[in-house]
Amino acid sequence: MTSQYNHVETIHYSTAAIRGTRLTDQTYDSVATPIYQTSTFAVPNCESGAMRFSGEQPGYYYSRMGNPTLTALEERLALLEGGEAAVVTGSGMGAIAATVWTFCKPGSHLIADCTLYGGTYELLTEGAKEFGVDVEFIDLSVPNNLNHALRENTAMVYMETPANPTLKITDLWEIARRAHEYCPEILVAVDNTIATPYLQRPLFLGCDIVLHSLTKYLNGHGDVIAGAAIGSSSLMEQIRRRGLKTMTGAVLGPFEAYLVMRGLQTFPLRMEQHCSTAELVSHLLASHPAVEKVYYPGLPEHSGHELAQKQMRRFGGMVSFEVKGGRSAGAKLLNSLKFCLLAVSLGDAETLIEHPASMSHSPYSDQELEEAGIPAGLVRLSVGLEDPQDILEDLQQGLDKLLEDGQSGR
Ligand code: 7XF
């Protein structure tokens, strides 16, 4: 493995996504990432085998603990996030679970923001809580709330920004500063799936661990389930040895790692387009009489707009909104769209639309949704890479129809 460039600041970001690190194929010098489709590796002798297992000697020995194709992706992701190292996993949930199980033990206190992807919320409530981790949900977009919650046994502070699905913005610098001022050992973990490292890099803002569902923008083609954790070499080694190898076994396959490497080549280009079209969509929604409220950090009326301007490069490709008439009107809209696909997930080339309360965030009860500030009628849109006109026209016709039906009492 050769790292042609060691630090992202030394080259342009789009070059880093394509050329930043490269796995050298000793035999043929293949330009594309070679796929090492093997579960195990022969070791030269018993002594060397023992030293590889103990970590005293570098070298591959079994693909749950490491594989060259996975290393290629890990080095590229570390470069893009500005971290020392990364660990890739079989899903975003695999990365989150491996991280929580590595650093939280029975009796540990974990402070989490109340607005999270539904699966993460379920892991923290039904998984971590049941195994004795004291999980406390608060609104971290108000940094003072953190000061009231921090305790002697706080092991981790966990958040998403922009948060799924309301795109609430949390001040990463401020949260990391306050947590570390209280105790430097507290790990500040951020799920950066929605922003991506193209728009925001939490490690440069003082956070300790960045988590990703690579399933989303980083792969970008809707054909892989994968995840990653990124941070210091020491933290990543602990996640690899405990959370990944022993606790979850959530290992990624070499072919999936190759596909994400391939997706990364167009990642900065894709993000620019996602952001541009999402801005247009947010303006259409904000001006349509059938729409009650738009949740997009790029709109001046969004509560996190100023902070997003400071913390992010642009405002991202996700737009959420409520239509007048609440949940049933939202369902009517979703059923009337012809171009946007009714599907969960996000960050794909295709425009995807869904209803969080009944789909991606179904682990939340009605009361928990309310406490997390997630309206029951919220609609979440992942703006794709198709021609913007096709997306705008579909939303326009669906919203117009809602208005006509409302006026005629249907
Ligand atoms: O395990 P996955 O690769 O599906 O990733 C889990 C995950 C982690 N963090 C965030 C911010 C996520 O949004 C996700 C997955 N979210 C999808 C969604 O919200 O549509 C999952 C479909 S139910």
CSV table of C-alpha atoms and ligand atoms in Angstrom, one decimal:
chain,number,residue,atom,x,y,z
A,1,MET,CA,0.0,0.0,0.0
A,2,THR,CA,1.4,3.4,-0.9
A,3,SER,CA,-0.1,6.6,0.3
A,4,GLN,CA,0.8,9.1,-2.4
A,5,TYR,CA,-0.7,11.9,-0.4
A,6,ASN,CA,-0.7,11.8,3.3
A,7,HIS,CA,-2.9,14.7,4.2
A,8,VAL,CA,-6.0,16.0,2.5
A,9,GLU,CA,-4.9,19.7,2.8
A,10,THR,CA,-2.1,19.0,0.5
A,11,ILE,CA,-4.3,18.3,-2.5
A,12,HIS,CA,-7.6,19.4,-3.9
A,13,TYR,CA,-10.5,17.5,-2.4
A,14,SER,CA,-11.9,16.0,-5.6
A,15,THR,CA,-8.4,14.8,-6.4
A,16,ALA,CA,-8.2,13.2,-2.9
A,17,ALA,CA,-11.4,11.3,-3.6
A,18,ILE,CA,-9.9,9.8,-6.8
A,19,ARG,CA,-6.2,9.6,-6.2
A,20,GLY,CA,-5.6,10.3,-2.6
A,21,THR,CA,-4.4,6.8,-1.5
A,22,ARG,CA,-3.8,3.8,-3.8
A,23,LEU,CA,-3.5,0.2,-3.2
A,24,THR,CA,-0.6,-0.9,-5.4
A,25,ASP,CA,-0.9,-4.2,-7.1
A,26,GLN,CA,2.6,-5.6,-7.0
A,27,THR,CA,2.1,-7.8,-10.0
A,28,TYR,CA,0.4,-5.7,-12.7
A,29,ASP,CA,0.0,-2.2,-11.2
A,30,SER,CA,-3.7,-2.2,-11.8
A,31,VAL,CA,-5.2,1.3,-11.7
A,32,ALA,CA,-8.6,0.2,-10.3
A,33,THR,CA,-8.6,-1.2,-6.8
A,34,PRO,CA,-7.9,-5.0,-6.8
A,35,ILE,CA,-10.5,-7.1,-5.1
A,36,TYR,CA,-8.9,-9.6,-2.7
A,37,GLN,CA,-11.8,-12.0,-2.5
A,38,THR,CA,-10.3,-14.3,0.1
A,39,SER,CA,-11.3,-15.2,3.7
A,40,THR,CA,-7.9,-16.2,4.8
A,41,PHE,CA,-4.2,-15.6,4.1
A,42,ALA,CA,-1.3,-18.0,4.3
A,43,VAL,CA,1.4,-17.0,6.8
A,44,PRO,CA,5.1,-17.9,6.3
A,45,ASN,CA,5.5,-19.8,9.5
A,46,CYS,CA,4.0,-20.5,13.0
A,47,GLU,CA,6.0,-17.7,14.7
A,48,SER,CA,4.9,-15.1,12.2
A,49,GLY,CA,1.3,-16.4,12.5
A,50,ALA,CA,1.4,-15.9,16.2
A,51,MET,CA,2.8,-12.4,15.8
A,52,ARG,CA,0.2,-11.3,13.3
A,53,PHE,CA,-2.6,-12.5,15.7
A,54,SER,CA,-1.1,-10.6,18.6
A,55,GLY,CA,-0.5,-7.5,16.5
A,56,GLU,CA,3.3,-7.5,17.0
A,57,GLN,CA,3.8,-8.0,13.3
A,58,PRO,CA,1.9,-6.3,10.5
A,59,GLY,CA,0.3,-8.5,7.8
A,60,TYR,CA,-3.0,-10.0,6.9
A,61,TYR,CA,-4.2,-13.4,8.3
A,62,TYR,CA,-8.0,-13.4,8.2
A,63,SER,CA,-10.5,-11.1,6.5
A,64,ARG,CA,-12.6,-10.4,9.6
A,65,MET,CA,-9.5,-8.6,11.0
A,66,GLY,CA,-8.3,-7.1,7.8
A,67,ASN,CA,-8.1,-7.4,4.0
A,68,PRO,CA,-6.1,-5.3,1.5
A,69,THR,CA,-9.2,-4.2,-0.4
A,70,LEU,CA,-10.8,-3.0,2.9
A,71,THR,CA,-7.5,-1.3,3.8
A,72,ALA,CA,-7.6,0.6,0.6
A,73,LEU,CA,-11.1,2.0,1.4
A,74,GLU,CA,-10.1,2.7,5.0
A,75,GLU,CA,-7.1,4.8,4.0
A,76,ARG,CA,-9.2,6.7,1.5
A,77,LEU,CA,-12.0,7.4,4.0
A,78,ALA,CA,-9.4,8.5,6.7
A,79,LEU,CA,-8.0,10.9,4.2
A,80,LEU,CA,-11.3,12.4,3.2
A,81,GLU,CA,-12.4,12.9,6.9
A,82,GLY,CA,-9.0,14.1,8.0
A,83,GLY,CA,-8.5,11.2,10.5
A,84,GLU,CA,-5.5,9.0,11.2
A,85,ALA,CA,-7.3,5.8,10.5
A,86,ALA,CA,-10.7,4.1,9.7
A,87,VAL,CA,-12.5,0.8,10.2
A,88,VAL,CA,-15.0,-0.3,7.6
A,89,THR,CA,-17.9,-2.4,8.5
A,90,GLY,CA,-20.8,-4.4,6.9
A,91,SER,CA,-23.3,-1.6,7.5
A,92,GLY,CA,-23.7,1.8,9.1
A,93,MET,CA,-25.4,0.1,12.0
A,94,GLY,CA,-22.4,-2.3,12.2
A,95,ALA,CA,-20.1,0.7,12.6
A,96,ILE,CA,-22.3,2.4,15.3
A,97,ALA,CA,-22.8,-0.9,17.2
A,98,ALA,CA,-19.1,-1.7,17.1
A,99,THR,CA,-18.3,1.8,18.4
A,100,VAL,CA,-20.8,1.7,21.2
A,101,TRP,CA,-19.9,-1.8,22.3
A,102,THR,CA,-16.2,-0.9,22.3
A,103,PHE,CA,-16.4,2.1,24.6
A,104,CYS,CA,-19.6,1.7,26.6
A,105,LYS,CA,-19.8,-0.9,29.4
A,106,PRO,CA,-22.6,-1.7,31.9
A,107,GLY,CA,-22.8,1.4,34.1
A,108,SER,CA,-21.4,3.8,31.5
A,109,HIS,CA,-23.4,6.9,30.8
A,110,LEU,CA,-24.1,7.7,27.1
A,111,ILE,CA,-25.6,11.1,26.2
A,112,ALA,CA,-27.3,11.0,22.8
A,113,ASP,CA,-29.1,13.7,20.9
A,114,CYS,CA,-32.9,12.9,20.8
A,115,THR,CA,-33.1,13.1,17.0
A,116,LEU,CA,-31.4,10.2,15.4
A,117,TYR,CA,-31.9,7.7,12.6
A,118,GLY,CA,-34.6,5.2,13.8
A,119,GLY,CA,-32.2,2.2,13.8
A,120,THR,CA,-29.6,4.0,15.9
A,121,TYR,CA,-32.4,5.0,18.4
A,122,GLU,CA,-33.4,1.4,18.6
A,123,LEU,CA,-29.8,0.2,19.2
A,124,LEU,CA,-29.4,2.7,22.0
A,125,THR,CA,-32.8,2.1,23.6
A,126,GLU,CA,-33.4,-1.6,23.1
A,127,GLY,CA,-29.8,-2.7,22.8
A,128,ALA,CA,-27.4,-0.6,24.9
A,129,LYS,CA,-30.0,0.2,27.6
A,130,GLU,CA,-30.9,-3.5,28.0
A,131,PHE,CA,-27.2,-4.3,28.5
A,132,GLY,CA,-26.8,-1.8,31.3
A,133,VAL,CA,-25.6,1.3,29.5
A,134,ASP,CA,-27.3,4.3,31.0
A,135,VAL,CA,-28.6,6.2,27.8
A,136,GLU,CA,-29.9,9.7,28.2
A,137,PHE,CA,-31.5,11.5,25.3
A,138,ILE,CA,-31.3,15.3,25.2
A,139,ASP,CA,-31.5,18.1,22.7
A,140,LEU,CA,-27.9,18.8,21.9
A,141,SER,CA,-28.7,21.6,19.5
A,142,VAL,CA,-29.0,23.6,22.7
A,143,PRO,CA,-25.4,23.2,24.0
A,144,ASN,CA,-26.4,24.3,27.6
A,145,ASN,CA,-28.4,21.0,27.9
A,146,LEU,CA,-25.1,19.1,27.7
A,147,ASN,CA,-23.7,20.9,30.8
A,148,HIS,CA,-26.7,19.7,32.8
A,149,ALA,CA,-26.3,16.1,31.6
A,150,LEU,CA,-22.6,15.5,31.9
A,151,ARG,CA,-21.6,13.1,34.7
A,152,GLU,CA,-18.6,11.4,36.2
A,153,ASN,CA,-19.4,8.2,34.3
A,154,THR,CA,-20.2,9.8,31.0
A,155,ALA,CA,-18.3,7.8,28.4
A,156,MET,CA,-19.7,9.1,25.1
A,157,VAL,CA,-21.7,12.0,23.6
A,158,TYR,CA,-23.4,10.9,20.4
A,159,MET,CA,-25.2,13.0,17.7
A,160,GLU,CA,-26.1,13.5,14.0
A,161,THR,CA,-25.9,16.8,12.3
A,162,PRO,CA,-27.8,17.5,10.1
A,163,ALA,CA,-30.0,15.0,12.0
A,164,ASN,CA,-32.2,12.4,10.3
A,165,PRO,CA,-35.0,13.3,9.5
A,166,THR,CA,-35.5,16.9,10.6
A,167,LEU,CA,-32.0,18.2,9.5
A,168,LYS,CA,-31.6,19.9,12.9
A,169,ILE,CA,-28.1,21.4,13.2
A,170,THR,CA,-25.9,20.9,16.3
A,171,ASP,CA,-22.8,22.9,17.0
A,172,LEU,CA,-20.0,20.3,16.8
A,173,TRP,CA,-17.2,22.6,18.0
A,174,GLU,CA,-19.2,23.8,21.0
A,175,ILE,CA,-20.4,20.3,22.0
A,176,ALA,CA,-16.9,18.8,21.7
A,177,ARG,CA,-15.4,21.7,23.6
A,178,ARG,CA,-17.8,21.4,26.5
A,179,ALA,CA,-17.6,17.6,26.7
A,180,HIS,CA,-13.8,17.7,26.7
A,181,GLU,CA,-13.6,20.6,29.2
A,182,TYR,CA,-15.6,18.5,31.6
A,183,CYS,CA,-13.5,15.4,31.0
A,184,PRO,CA,-11.0,14.9,28.1
A,185,GLU,CA,-11.6,11.2,28.1
A,186,ILE,CA,-15.3,11.6,27.0
A,187,LEU,CA,-15.6,10.4,23.4
A,188,VAL,CA,-17.6,12.7,21.1
A,189,ALA,CA,-19.0,10.6,18.3
A,190,VAL,CA,-20.8,12.1,15.2
A,191,ASP,CA,-22.8,10.4,12.6
A,192,ASN,CA,-21.7,12.4,9.5
A,193,THR,CA,-23.8,10.4,7.0
A,194,ILE,CA,-26.1,13.2,5.9
A,195,ALA,CA,-23.5,15.9,5.6
A,196,THR,CA,-20.6,13.7,4.3
A,197,PRO,CA,-17.0,14.8,4.7
A,198,TYR,CA,-17.3,16.9,1.5
A,199,LEU,CA,-19.6,19.3,3.4
A,200,GLN,CA,-18.4,19.0,7.0
A,201,ARG,CA,-15.4,17.4,8.8
A,202,PRO,CA,-16.2,16.8,12.6
A,203,LEU,CA,-12.6,15.7,13.5
A,204,PHE,CA,-11.3,19.1,12.6
A,205,LEU,CA,-14.0,20.6,14.9
A,206,GLY,CA,-12.7,18.7,17.9
A,207,CYS,CA,-14.8,15.5,17.7
A,208,ASP,CA,-13.2,12.1,18.3
A,209,ILE,CA,-15.1,9.6,16.2
A,210,VAL,CA,-16.9,10.0,12.9
A,211,LEU,CA,-19.4,7.3,11.8
A,212,HIS,CA,-20.9,6.7,8.4
A,213,SER,CA,-23.5,4.7,6.7
A,214,LEU,CA,-21.4,4.3,3.5
A,215,THR,CA,-24.7,2.9,2.0
A,216,LYS,CA,-25.6,6.6,1.4
A,217,TYR,CA,-23.7,9.4,-0.3
A,218,LEU,CA,-20.2,8.0,-0.1
A,219,ASN,CA,-21.0,5.0,-2.2
A,220,GLY,CA,-23.8,6.9,-3.8
A,221,HIS,CA,-25.2,4.3,-6.2
A,222,GLY,CA,-27.7,2.5,-4.0
A,223,ASP,CA,-26.1,-0.9,-4.5
A,224,VAL,CA,-24.2,-1.5,-1.3
A,225,ILE,CA,-24.8,-1.7,2.5
A,226,ALA,CA,-21.6,-0.6,4.3
A,227,GLY,CA,-20.4,1.5,7.2
A,228,ALA,CA,-17.3,3.1,8.7
A,229,ALA,CA,-15.8,4.6,11.8
A,230,ILE,CA,-13.0,7.2,11.4
A,231,GLY,CA,-10.7,8.8,14.1
A,232,SER,CA,-7.3,8.3,15.8
A,233,SER,CA,-5.3,5.2,15.1
A,234,SER,CA,-5.6,4.2,18.8
A,235,LEU,CA,-9.4,4.5,18.9
A,236,MET,CA,-9.8,2.7,15.5
A,237,GLU,CA,-7.6,-0.2,16.7
A,238,GLN,CA,-9.8,-0.6,19.7
A,239,ILE,CA,-12.9,-0.7,17.5
A,240,ARG,CA,-11.3,-3.2,15.1
A,241,ARG,CA,-10.1,-5.5,17.9
A,242,ARG,CA,-13.2,-5.4,20.2
A,243,GLY,CA,-16.3,-3.9,18.4
A,244,LEU,CA,-15.7,-5.4,15.0
A,245,LYS,CA,-13.7,-8.6,15.5
A,246,THR,CA,-15.3,-9.8,18.7
A,247,MET,CA,-18.5,-8.1,19.6
A,248,THR,CA,-20.3,-7.6,16.3
A,249,GLY,CA,-18.4,-9.4,13.5
A,250,ALA,CA,-19.9,-6.8,11.2
A,251,VAL,CA,-17.2,-7.2,8.6
A,252,LEU,CA,-17.5,-5.8,5.1
A,253,GLY,CA,-17.0,-7.9,2.0
A,254,PRO,CA,-14.1,-7.0,-0.4
A,255,PHE,CA,-16.4,-6.6,-3.4
A,256,GLU,CA,-18.6,-4.1,-1.5
A,257,ALA,CA,-15.4,-2.2,-0.5
A,258,TYR,CA,-14.4,-2.1,-4.1
A,259,LEU,CA,-17.8,-0.7,-5.1
A,260,VAL,CA,-17.6,2.1,-2.5
A,261,MET,CA,-14.0,2.9,-3.8
A,262,ARG,CA,-15.6,3.2,-7.2
A,263,GLY,CA,-18.4,5.4,-5.9
A,264,LEU,CA,-15.9,7.7,-4.2
A,265,GLN,CA,-14.4,8.7,-7.5
A,266,THR,CA,-17.4,10.9,-8.3
A,267,PHE,CA,-18.3,11.8,-4.7
A,268,PRO,CA,-17.4,15.5,-4.7
A,269,LEU,CA,-19.0,16.0,-8.1
A,270,ARG,CA,-22.2,14.3,-7.0
A,271,MET,CA,-22.4,16.3,-3.7
A,272,GLU,CA,-22.3,19.6,-5.6
A,273,GLN,CA,-25.2,18.5,-7.8
A,274,HIS,CA,-27.2,17.1,-4.9
A,275,CYS,CA,-26.8,20.4,-3.1
A,276,SER,CA,-27.7,22.6,-6.1
A,277,THR,CA,-30.9,20.6,-6.9
A,278,ALA,CA,-31.9,20.4,-3.2
A,279,GLU,CA,-31.7,24.2,-3.0
A,280,LEU,CA,-34.1,24.5,-5.9
A,281,VAL,CA,-36.4,22.0,-4.4
A,282,SER,CA,-36.4,23.8,-1.0
A,283,HIS,CA,-37.4,27.0,-2.8
A,284,LEU,CA,-40.2,25.4,-4.7
A,285,LEU,CA,-41.6,23.8,-1.5
A,286,ALA,CA,-41.2,27.0,0.6
A,287,SER,CA,-43.3,28.9,-2.0
A,288,HIS,CA,-46.0,26.3,-2.5
A,289,PRO,CA,-49.4,27.0,-0.8
A,290,ALA,CA,-49.9,23.3,0.0
A,291,VAL,CA,-46.8,23.2,2.1
A,292,GLU,CA,-46.9,24.0,5.9
A,293,LYS,CA,-43.2,24.0,6.7
A,294,VAL,CA,-39.9,23.2,5.0
A,295,TYR,CA,-36.9,21.8,6.9
A,296,TYR,CA,-33.7,22.6,4.9
A,297,PRO,CA,-30.6,24.2,6.6
A,298,GLY,CA,-30.1,26.3,3.5
A,299,LEU,CA,-33.2,28.3,4.0
A,300,PRO,CA,-32.7,31.5,6.1
A,301,GLU,CA,-35.8,30.6,8.2
A,302,HIS,CA,-34.3,27.2,9.3
A,303,SER,CA,-33.3,27.4,13.0
A,304,GLY,CA,-29.8,26.1,12.2
A,305,HIS,CA,-29.1,28.2,9.1
A,306,GLU,CA,-26.4,30.4,10.5
A,307,LEU,CA,-24.6,27.6,12.2
A,308,ALA,CA,-24.8,25.5,9.1
A,309,GLN,CA,-23.3,28.4,7.1
A,310,LYS,CA,-20.4,28.3,9.5
A,311,GLN,CA,-20.0,24.5,9.9
A,312,MET,CA,-20.8,23.2,6.5
A,313,ARG,CA,-19.5,23.9,3.0
A,314,ARG,CA,-23.0,23.8,1.5
A,315,PHE,CA,-26.4,22.6,2.9
A,316,GLY,CA,-26.7,19.1,1.6
A,317,GLY,CA,-29.1,17.0,-0.5
A,318,MET,CA,-31.8,16.2,2.0
A,319,VAL,CA,-35.0,18.3,2.3
A,320,SER,CA,-37.9,17.5,4.7
A,321,PHE,CA,-41.3,19.1,4.8
A,322,GLU,CA,-44.8,19.0,6.1
A,323,VAL,CA,-47.8,19.6,4.0
A,324,LYS,CA,-51.0,21.2,5.2
A,325,GLY,CA,-53.4,18.6,6.4
A,326,GLY,CA,-50.8,16.6,8.3
A,327,ARG,CA,-50.1,12.9,8.1
A,328,SER,CA,-53.0,11.9,5.8
A,329,ALA,CA,-52.3,14.7,3.3
A,330,GLY,CA,-48.6,13.6,3.4
A,331,ALA,CA,-49.6,10.1,2.5
A,332,LYS,CA,-51.8,11.3,-0.3
A,333,LEU,CA,-48.8,13.3,-1.7
A,334,LEU,CA,-46.5,10.3,-1.5
A,335,ASN,CA,-49.0,8.2,-3.4
A,336,SER,CA,-49.5,10.7,-6.1
A,337,LEU,CA,-45.8,11.2,-7.1
A,338,LYS,CA,-44.9,9.7,-10.4
A,339,PHE,CA,-41.1,10.3,-10.6
A,340,CYS,CA,-39.8,10.4,-7.1
A,341,LEU,CA,-39.5,6.8,-5.8
A,342,LEU,CA,-41.3,5.9,-2.5
A,343,ALA,CA,-38.3,4.3,-0.7
A,344,VAL,CA,-36.2,4.7,2.4
A,345,SER,CA,-32.4,5.3,2.2
A,346,LEU,CA,-30.7,8.4,0.9
A,347,GLY,CA,-27.8,9.7,-1.1
A,348,ASP,CA,-28.6,7.7,-4.2
A,349,ALA,CA,-28.6,8.9,-7.8
A,350,GLU,CA,-32.4,8.4,-7.8
A,351,THR,CA,-34.7,10.8,-5.9
A,352,LEU,CA,-36.2,8.9,-2.9
A,353,ILE,CA,-39.1,10.1,-0.8
A,354,GLU,CA,-40.5,8.5,2.4
A,355,HIS,CA,-42.5,9.0,5.5
A,356,PRO,CA,-40.2,8.8,8.6
A,357,ALA,CA,-42.8,8.2,11.2
A,358,SER,CA,-44.0,5.0,9.6
A,359,MET,CA,-40.8,3.9,7.9
A,360,SER,CA,-37.2,5.0,8.7
A,361,HIS,CA,-38.1,6.2,12.2
A,362,SER,CA,-40.8,3.6,13.1
A,363,PRO,CA,-38.9,2.5,16.2
A,364,TYR,CA,-39.9,5.8,17.8
A,365,SER,CA,-43.3,5.8,19.5
A,366,ASP,CA,-45.7,8.7,18.8
A,367,GLN,CA,-44.7,10.3,22.1
A,368,GLU,CA,-41.0,9.8,21.4
A,369,LEU,CA,-41.4,11.3,17.9
A,370,GLU,CA,-43.0,14.4,19.6
A,371,GLU,CA,-40.2,14.6,22.1
A,372,ALA,CA,-37.6,14.4,19.4
A,373,GLY,CA,-39.3,17.1,17.4
A,374,ILE,CA,-40.2,14.8,14.5
A,375,PRO,CA,-43.7,15.7,13.2
A,376,ALA,CA,-45.9,12.7,12.5
A,377,GLY,CA,-46.7,14.1,9.0
A,378,LEU,CA,-43.1,14.9,8.1
A,379,VAL,CA,-42.1,13.8,4.5
A,380,ARG,CA,-38.3,13.3,3.8
A,381,LEU,CA,-36.8,13.7,0.4
A,382,SER,CA,-33.4,12.6,-0.7
A,383,VAL,CA,-32.8,14.7,-3.8
A,384,GLY,CA,-31.2,12.7,-6.6
A,385,LEU,CA,-29.0,13.4,-9.5
A,386,GLU,CA,-31.6,13.4,-12.2
A,387,ASP,CA,-32.4,16.5,-14.2
A,388,PRO,CA,-33.7,19.0,-11.6
A,389,GLN,CA,-36.7,19.8,-13.9
A,390,ASP,CA,-38.0,16.3,-13.6
A,391,ILE,CA,-37.9,16.4,-9.8
A,392,LEU,CA,-39.4,19.8,-9.6
A,393,GLU,CA,-42.2,19.0,-12.0
A,394,ASP,CA,-43.2,15.9,-10.1
A,395,LEU,CA,-43.3,17.7,-6.7
A,396,GLN,CA,-45.3,20.6,-8.3
A,397,GLN,CA,-47.9,18.3,-9.8
A,398,GLY,CA,-48.3,16.3,-6.5
A,399,LEU,CA,-48.6,19.5,-4.4
A,400,ASP,CA,-51.0,21.1,-6.9
A,401,LYS,CA,-53.2,18.0,-6.8
A,402,LEU,CA,-53.2,18.1,-3.0
A,403,LEU,CA,-54.4,21.7,-3.2
A,404,GLU,CA,-57.1,21.0,-5.8
A,405,ASP,CA,-58.4,18.0,-3.8
A,406,GLY,CA,-58.4,20.1,-0.6
A,407,GLN,CA,-60.5,22.8,-2.3
A,408,SER,CA,-62.9,20.3,-3.8
A,409,GLY,CA,-63.2,18.6,-0.3
A,410,ARG,CA,-61.8,15.2,-1.6
B,1,7XF,O1,-26.8,0.2,8.4
B,1,7XF,P1,-27.0,1.3,7.3
B,1,7XF,O2,-25.9,1.3,6.4
B,1,7XF,O3,-28.4,1.1,6.7
B,1,7XF,O4,-27.0,2.7,8.0
B,1,7XF,C1,-27.6,3.1,9.2
B,1,7XF,C2,-27.7,4.6,9.3
B,1,7XF,C3,-26.9,5.2,10.1
B,1,7XF,N1,-26.9,6.6,10.2
B,1,7XF,C4,-27.8,7.3,9.5
B,1,7XF,C5,-27.8,8.8,9.6
B,1,7XF,C6,-28.7,6.7,8.7
B,1,7XF,O5,-29.6,7.4,8.0
B,1,7XF,C7,-28.7,5.3,8.5
B,1,7XF,C8,-29.6,4.5,7.7
B,1,7XF,N2,-30.7,5.3,7.3
B,1,7XF,C9,-31.7,4.8,6.3
B,1,7XF,C10,-32.8,5.9,6.2
B,1,7XF,O6,-32.8,6.8,7.1
B,1,7XF,O7,-33.5,5.9,5.2
B,1,7XF,C11,-32.1,3.4,6.5
B,1,7XF,C12,-33.4,2.9,5.9
B,1,7XF,S1,-34.5,2.3,7.1
